[in-house]
PDB file of C-alpha atoms in Angstrom:
ATOM      1  CA  MET K  17     166.667  97.553 134.390  1.00  0.00           C
ATOM      2  CA  THR K  18     168.291  99.978 131.983  1.00  0.00           C
ATOM      3  CA  LYS K  19     169.925  98.452 128.947  1.00  0.00           C
ATOM      4  CA  THR K  20     173.567  99.151 128.314  1.00  0.00           C
ATOM      5  CA  THR K  21     174.730 100.515 124.969  1.00  0.00           C
ATOM      6  CA  ARG K  22     176.211  97.083 124.265  1.00  0.00           C
ATOM      7  CA  ASP K  23     172.841  95.408 124.883  1.00  0.00           C
ATOM      8  CA  LYS K  24     171.084  97.970 122.710  1.00  0.00           C
ATOM      9  CA  LEU K  25     173.527  97.301 119.874  1.00  0.00           C
ATOM     10  CA  ILE K  26     172.981  93.538 120.162  1.00  0.00           C
ATOM     11  CA  ASP K  27     169.198  93.956 120.167  1.00  0.00           C
ATOM     12  CA  ALA K  28     169.390  96.322 117.171  1.00  0.00           C
ATOM     13  CA  MET K  29     171.437  93.694 115.341  1.00  0.00           C
ATOM     14  CA  ILE K  30     168.910  90.959 116.165  1.00  0.00           C
ATOM     15  CA  ASP K  31     166.143  93.156 114.784  1.00  0.00           C
ATOM     16  CA  ALA K  32     168.156  93.906 111.654  1.00  0.00           C
ATOM     17  CA  LEU K  33     168.995  90.219 111.145  1.00  0.00           C
ATOM     18  CA  GLN K  34     165.296  89.326 111.338  1.00  0.00           C
ATOM     19  CA  ARG K  35     164.326  91.939 108.766  1.00  0.00           C
ATOM     20  CA  LYS K  36     167.300  92.339 106.436  1.00  0.00           C
ATOM     21  CA  GLY K  37     170.014  89.854 107.216  1.00  0.00           C
ATOM     22  CA  LEU K  38     173.625  90.666 107.961  1.00  0.00           C
ATOM     23  CA  HIS K  39     174.561  92.145 104.614  1.00  0.00           C
ATOM     24  CA  GLY K  40     171.338  94.107 104.225  1.00  0.00           C
ATOM     25  CA  VAL K  41     171.946  96.426 107.164  1.00  0.00           C
ATOM     26  CA  GLY K  42     174.469  99.219 107.421  1.00  0.00           C
ATOM     27  CA  LEU K  43     176.374 100.424 110.457  1.00  0.00           C
ATOM     28  CA  ASN K  44     174.532 103.762 110.556  1.00  0.00           C
ATOM     29  CA  GLU K  45     171.191 101.916 110.641  1.00  0.00           C
ATOM     30  CA  LEU K  46     172.409  99.720 113.514  1.00  0.00           C
ATOM     31  CA  LEU K  47     173.624 102.726 115.477  1.00  0.00           C
ATOM     32  CA  ALA K  48     170.342 104.549 114.886  1.00  0.00           C
ATOM     33  CA  GLY K  49     168.346 101.452 115.923  1.00  0.00           C
ATOM     34  CA  ALA K  50     170.347 101.242 119.138  1.00  0.00           C
ATOM     35  CA  GLY K  51     170.274 104.991 119.746  1.00  0.00           C
ATOM     36  CA  ALA K  52     174.044 104.759 120.110  1.00  0.00           C
ATOM     37  CA  PRO K  53     176.785 107.246 119.191  1.00  0.00           C
ATOM     38  CA  LYS K  54     179.069 106.507 116.230  1.00  0.00           C
ATOM     39  CA  GLY K  55     182.152 105.362 118.145  1.00  0.00           C
ATOM     40  CA  SER K  56     180.228 102.959 120.358  1.00  0.00           C
ATOM     41  CA  LEU K  57     180.119 100.046 117.910  1.00  0.00           C
ATOM     42  CA  TYR K  58     183.889  99.620 117.741  1.00  0.00           C
ATOM     43  CA  HIS K  59     184.253 100.441 121.444  1.00  0.00           C
ATOM     44  CA  HIS K  60     181.998  97.501 122.402  1.00  0.00           C
ATOM     45  CA  PHE K  61     182.764  95.314 119.376  1.00  0.00           C
ATOM     46  CA  PRO K  62     186.325  95.897 118.168  1.00  0.00           C
ATOM     47  CA  GLY K  63     185.742  93.224 115.512  1.00  0.00           C
ATOM     48  CA  GLY K  64     183.007  95.409 114.034  1.00  0.00           C
ATOM     49  CA  LYS K  65     179.836  94.136 112.442  1.00  0.00           C
ATOM     50  CA  THR K  66     180.937  90.490 112.476  1.00  0.00           C
ATOM     51  CA  GLU K  67     181.645  90.495 116.203  1.00  0.00           C
ATOM     52  CA  LEU K  68     178.305  92.198 116.841  1.00  0.00           C
ATOM     53  CA  ALA K  69     176.518  89.622 114.662  1.00  0.00           C
ATOM     54  CA  VAL K  70     178.146  86.772 116.605  1.00  0.00           C
ATOM     55  CA  ALA K  71     176.987  88.332 119.898  1.00  0.00           C
ATOM     56  CA  ALA K  72     173.464  88.700 118.486  1.00  0.00           C
ATOM     57  CA  ILE K  73     173.382  85.095 117.268  1.00  0.00           C
ATOM     58  CA  GLU K  74     174.587  83.857 120.671  1.00  0.00           C
ATOM     59  CA  ARG K  75     171.861  85.903 122.383  1.00  0.00           C
ATOM     60  CA  VAL K  76     169.201  84.462 120.076  1.00  0.00           C
ATOM     61  CA  GLY K  77     170.311  80.934 121.038  1.00  0.00           C
ATOM     62  CA  ARG K  78     170.240  81.737 124.771  1.00  0.00           C
ATOM     63  CA  ARG K  79     166.862  83.453 124.516  1.00  0.00           C
ATOM     64  CA  ALA K  80     165.404  80.495 122.640  1.00  0.00           C
ATOM     65  CA  GLU K  81     166.672  78.100 125.301  1.00  0.00           C
ATOM     66  CA  GLN K  82     165.147  80.284 128.057  1.00  0.00           C
ATOM     67  CA  ALA K  83     161.891  80.638 126.137  1.00  0.00           C
ATOM     68  CA  PHE K  84     161.630  76.859 125.753  1.00  0.00           C
ATOM     69  CA  ALA K  85     162.232  76.344 129.465  1.00  0.00           C
ATOM     70  CA  ALA K  86     159.412  78.766 130.307  1.00  0.00           C
ATOM     71  CA  LEU K  87     157.129  77.400 127.601  1.00  0.00           C
ATOM     72  CA  PHE K  88     157.559  73.781 128.693  1.00  0.00           C
ATOM     73  CA  GLU K  89     157.074  74.772 132.323  1.00  0.00           C
ATOM     74  CA  HIS K  90     153.657  76.273 131.477  1.00  0.00           C
ATOM     75  CA  GLN K  91     152.696  73.568 128.978  1.00  0.00           C
ATOM     76  CA  PRO K  92     154.218  70.315 130.153  1.00  0.00           C
ATOM     77  CA  GLU K  93     153.049  68.314 127.099  1.00  0.00           C
ATOM     78  CA  PRO K  94     155.869  68.913 124.588  1.00  0.00           C
ATOM     79  CA  LEU K  95     153.690  68.764 121.473  1.00  0.00           C
ATOM     80  CA  ASP K  96     151.328  71.387 122.886  1.00  0.00           C
ATOM     81  CA  ALA K  97     154.324  73.543 123.761  1.00  0.00           C
ATOM     82  CA  LEU K  98     155.770  73.062 120.273  1.00  0.00           C
ATOM     83  CA  ALA K  99     152.429  73.988 118.707  1.00  0.00           C
ATOM     84  CA  THR K 100     152.426  77.167 120.817  1.00  0.00           C
ATOM     85  CA  TRP K 101     156.018  77.937 119.743  1.00  0.00           C
ATOM     86  CA  LEU K 102     155.152  77.538 116.074  1.00  0.00           C
ATOM     87  CA  GLN K 103     151.960  79.586 116.460  1.00  0.00           C
ATOM     88  CA  SER K 104     153.901  82.346 118.178  1.00  0.00           C
ATOM     89  CA  ALA K 105     156.418  82.442 115.318  1.00  0.00           C
ATOM     90  CA  LEU K 106     153.565  82.690 112.838  1.00  0.00           C
ATOM     91  CA  GLY K 107     151.980  85.481 114.844  1.00  0.00           C
ATOM     92  CA  GLN K 108     155.214  87.453 114.828  1.00  0.00           C
ATOM     93  CA  LEU K 109     155.669  86.904 111.101  1.00  0.00           C
ATOM     94  CA  GLN K 110     152.089  87.886 110.278  1.00  0.00           C
ATOM     95  CA  GLY K 111     152.267  90.879 112.633  1.00  0.00           C
ATOM     96  CA  SER K 112     155.285  92.172 110.744  1.00  0.00           C
ATOM     97  CA  ALA K 113     153.568  91.824 107.354  1.00  0.00           C
ATOM     98  CA  PHE K 114     155.891  88.864 106.647  1.00  0.00           C
ATOM     99  CA  GLU K 115     159.027  90.961 107.134  1.00  0.00           C
ATOM    100  CA  ARG K 116     160.494  89.451 110.327  1.00  0.00           C
ATOM    101  CA  GLY K 117     161.795  85.924 109.952  1.00  0.00           C
ATOM    102  CA  CYS K 118     164.198  83.973 112.100  1.00  0.00           C
ATOM    103  CA  PRO K 119     167.456  85.899 112.546  1.00  0.00           C
ATOM    104  CA  LEU K 120     169.465  82.672 112.467  1.00  0.00           C
ATOM    105  CA  ALA K 121     168.059  81.454 109.158  1.00  0.00           C
ATOM    106  CA  THR K 122     168.479  84.824 107.504  1.00  0.00           C
ATOM    107  CA  VAL K 123     172.175  84.933 108.347  1.00  0.00           C
ATOM    108  CA  ALA K 124     172.716  81.238 107.612  1.00  0.00           C
ATOM    109  CA  LEU K 125     171.357  81.649 104.093  1.00  0.00           C
ATOM    110  CA  GLU K 126     173.667  84.520 103.257  1.00  0.00           C
ATOM    111  CA  SER K 127     176.832  83.290 104.986  1.00  0.00           C
ATOM    112  CA  GLY K 128     179.653  81.704 103.066  1.00  0.00           C
ATOM    113  CA  PRO K 129     182.821  79.768 103.876  1.00  0.00           C
ATOM    114  CA  GLU K 130     184.608  83.066 104.584  1.00  0.00           C
ATOM    115  CA  ASP K 131     182.193  83.733 107.477  1.00  0.00           C
ATOM    116  CA  GLY K 132     183.797  81.223 109.842  1.00  0.00           C
ATOM    117  CA  GLU K 133     183.008  83.003 113.134  1.00  0.00           C
ATOM    118  CA  ILE K 134     179.410  83.544 112.136  1.00  0.00           C
ATOM    119  CA  ARG K 135     178.944  79.953 111.008  1.00  0.00           C
ATOM    120  CA  VAL K 136     180.369  78.632 114.281  1.00  0.00           C
ATOM    121  CA  ALA K 137     177.979  80.873 116.250  1.00  0.00           C
ATOM    122  CA  LEU K 138     175.038  79.753 114.066  1.00  0.00           C
ATOM    123  CA  ALA K 139     175.909  76.072 114.496  1.00  0.00           C
ATOM    124  CA  GLU K 140     176.108  76.515 118.271  1.00  0.00           C
ATOM    125  CA  ALA K 141     172.795  78.421 118.416  1.00  0.00           C
ATOM    126  CA  PHE K 142     170.991  75.780 116.361  1.00  0.00           C
ATOM    127  CA  ASP K 143     172.584  73.087 118.522  1.00  0.00           C
ATOM    128  CA  THR K 144     171.372  74.846 121.687  1.00  0.00           C
ATOM    129  CA  ILE K 145     167.840  75.028 120.336  1.00  0.00           C
ATOM    130  CA  ARG K 146     167.775  71.392 119.195  1.00  0.00           C
ATOM    131  CA  HIS K 147     169.129  70.173 122.539  1.00  0.00           C
ATOM    132  CA  ALA K 148     166.581  72.225 124.490  1.00  0.00           C
ATOM    133  CA  LEU K 149     163.798  70.554 122.513  1.00  0.00           C
ATOM    134  CA  GLN K 150     165.418  67.144 122.713  1.00  0.00           C
ATOM    135  CA  ARG K 151     165.629  67.304 126.532  1.00  0.00           C
ATOM    136  CA  GLN K 152     161.928  68.061 126.778  1.00  0.00           C
ATOM    137  CA  LEU K 153     160.938  65.290 124.380  1.00  0.00           C
ATOM    138  CA  GLN K 154     163.159  62.779 126.197  1.00  0.00           C
ATOM    139  CA  GLN K 155     161.738  63.736 129.587  1.00  0.00           C
ATOM    140  CA  HIS K 156     158.274  62.934 128.281  1.00  0.00           C
ATOM    141  CA  GLY K 157     159.198  59.601 126.746  1.00  0.00           C
ATOM    142  CA  TYR K 158     159.079  60.498 123.070  1.00  0.00           C
ATOM    143  CA  PRO K 159     160.977  58.002 120.936  1.00  0.00           C
ATOM    144  CA  GLU K 160     163.721  59.341 118.695  1.00  0.00           C
ATOM    145  CA  ALA K 161     163.848  62.640 120.590  1.00  0.00           C
ATOM    146  CA  GLU K 162     167.074  63.752 118.922  1.00  0.00           C
ATOM    147  CA  GLY K 163     165.679  63.253 115.427  1.00  0.00           C
ATOM    148  CA  LEU K 164     162.342  64.814 116.344  1.00  0.00           C
ATOM    149  CA  SER K 165     164.004  67.918 117.749  1.00  0.00           C
ATOM    150  CA  ALA K 166     166.048  68.301 114.557  1.00  0.00           C
ATOM    151  CA  LEU K 167     162.889  67.806 112.510  1.00  0.00           C
ATOM    152  CA  PHE K 168     160.947  70.455 114.464  1.00  0.00           C
ATOM    153  CA  VAL K 169     163.769  73.003 114.079  1.00  0.00           C
ATOM    154  CA  ALA K 170     163.980  72.237 110.351  1.00  0.00           C
ATOM    155  CA  LEU K 171     160.203  72.610 110.048  1.00  0.00           C
ATOM    156  CA  TYR K 172     160.322  75.927 111.916  1.00  0.00           C
ATOM    157  CA  GLU K 173     163.126  77.353 109.797  1.00  0.00           C
ATOM    158  CA  GLY K 174     161.875  76.056 106.459  1.00  0.00           C
ATOM    159  CA  GLY K 175     158.248  76.867 107.198  1.00  0.00           C
ATOM    160  CA  LEU K 176     159.049  80.439 108.252  1.00  0.00           C
ATOM    161  CA  LEU K 177     161.168  80.923 105.164  1.00  0.00           C
ATOM    162  CA  GLN K 178     158.415  79.681 102.851  1.00  0.00           C
ATOM    163  CA  ALA K 179     155.723  81.688 104.663  1.00  0.00           C
ATOM    164  CA  ARG K 180     157.837  84.848 104.530  1.00  0.00           C
ATOM    165  CA  VAL K 181     158.439  84.528 100.808  1.00  0.00           C
ATOM    166  CA  ALA K 182     154.839  83.573  99.994  1.00  0.00           C
ATOM    167  CA  GLY K 183     153.321  86.211 102.266  1.00  0.00           C
ATOM    168  CA  THR K 184     151.034  83.610 103.813  1.00  0.00           C
ATOM    169  CA  SER K 185     151.285  81.440 106.896  1.00  0.00           C
ATOM    170  CA  GLU K 186     149.866  78.375 105.144  1.00  0.00           C
ATOM    171  CA  PRO K 187     153.202  76.608 104.414  1.00  0.00           C
ATOM    172  CA  LEU K 188     154.159  76.608 108.089  1.00  0.00           C
ATOM    173  CA  LYS K 189     150.635  75.877 109.344  1.00  0.00           C
ATOM    174  CA  GLN K 190     150.225  72.874 107.064  1.00  0.00           C
ATOM    175  CA  ALA K 191     153.655  71.420 107.822  1.00  0.00           C
ATOM    176  CA  ALA K 192     153.258  71.980 111.581  1.00  0.00           C
ATOM    177  CA  GLN K 193     149.832  70.346 111.735  1.00  0.00           C
ATOM    178  CA  THR K 194     151.088  67.340 109.798  1.00  0.00           C
ATOM    179  CA  LEU K 195     154.251  66.882 111.854  1.00  0.00           C
ATOM    180  CA  LEU K 196     152.400  67.282 115.153  1.00  0.00           C
ATOM    181  CA  HIS K 197     149.779  64.752 114.036  1.00  0.00           C
ATOM    182  CA  LEU K 198     152.389  62.227 112.863  1.00  0.00           C
ATOM    183  CA  THR K 199     154.410  62.643 116.063  1.00  0.00           C
ATOM    184  CA  ARG K 200     151.349  62.077 118.254  1.00  0.00           C
ATOM    185  CA  GLN K 201     150.404  59.048 116.168  1.00  0.00           C
ATOM    186  CA  HIS K 202     153.942  57.639 116.290  1.00  0.00           C
ATOM    187  CA  ARG K 203     154.103  57.986 120.071  1.00  0.00           C
ATOM    188  CA  THR K 204     150.867  56.074 120.630  1.00  0.00           C
ATOM    189  CA  GLU K 205     151.608  53.198 118.217  1.00  0.00           C
ATOM    190  CA  PRO K 206     152.413  49.914 119.956  1.00  0.00           C
ATOM    191  CA  ARG K 207     156.048  48.876 119.759  1.00  0.00           C
TER     192      ARG K 207
END
């Protein structure tokens, strides 16, 4: 299936958000990354860079939800699936020489109160991700599934951020191993 110019622009924005954040990328760089002509950005996104960023953030949330569905289908034990998710994120970060973090976190850290549309899109994307995890944990009888899903997303975001800055995967590896161990232990404790 051939991507439309709109899809190419969204994917170029996702890439830019992972590497540079919203304010670190210029319009010419986005157009070049999408292989799109100059007028195409405002044709597809009349609201400019902000509207494009919102579309990219929404796509990241949908893709994460789809990825979780596929991941949990192949690895029915949620903690094994979560370990795979975290390992995959580390692999992507290491493969990019610690350049490519989570596009949501990058934008969240640089957004301010004036970025209302972006913050709403970020909140919805994070909510989508947490709920996708929560559903899986609930289906498998994990206690406190809502809190655990929030904790895993926080670990993912914070661990990636620390690993990216430090140039080593150890912060995320250590936190992930500990949280997975504690969650397994908590599930098997008698109530």
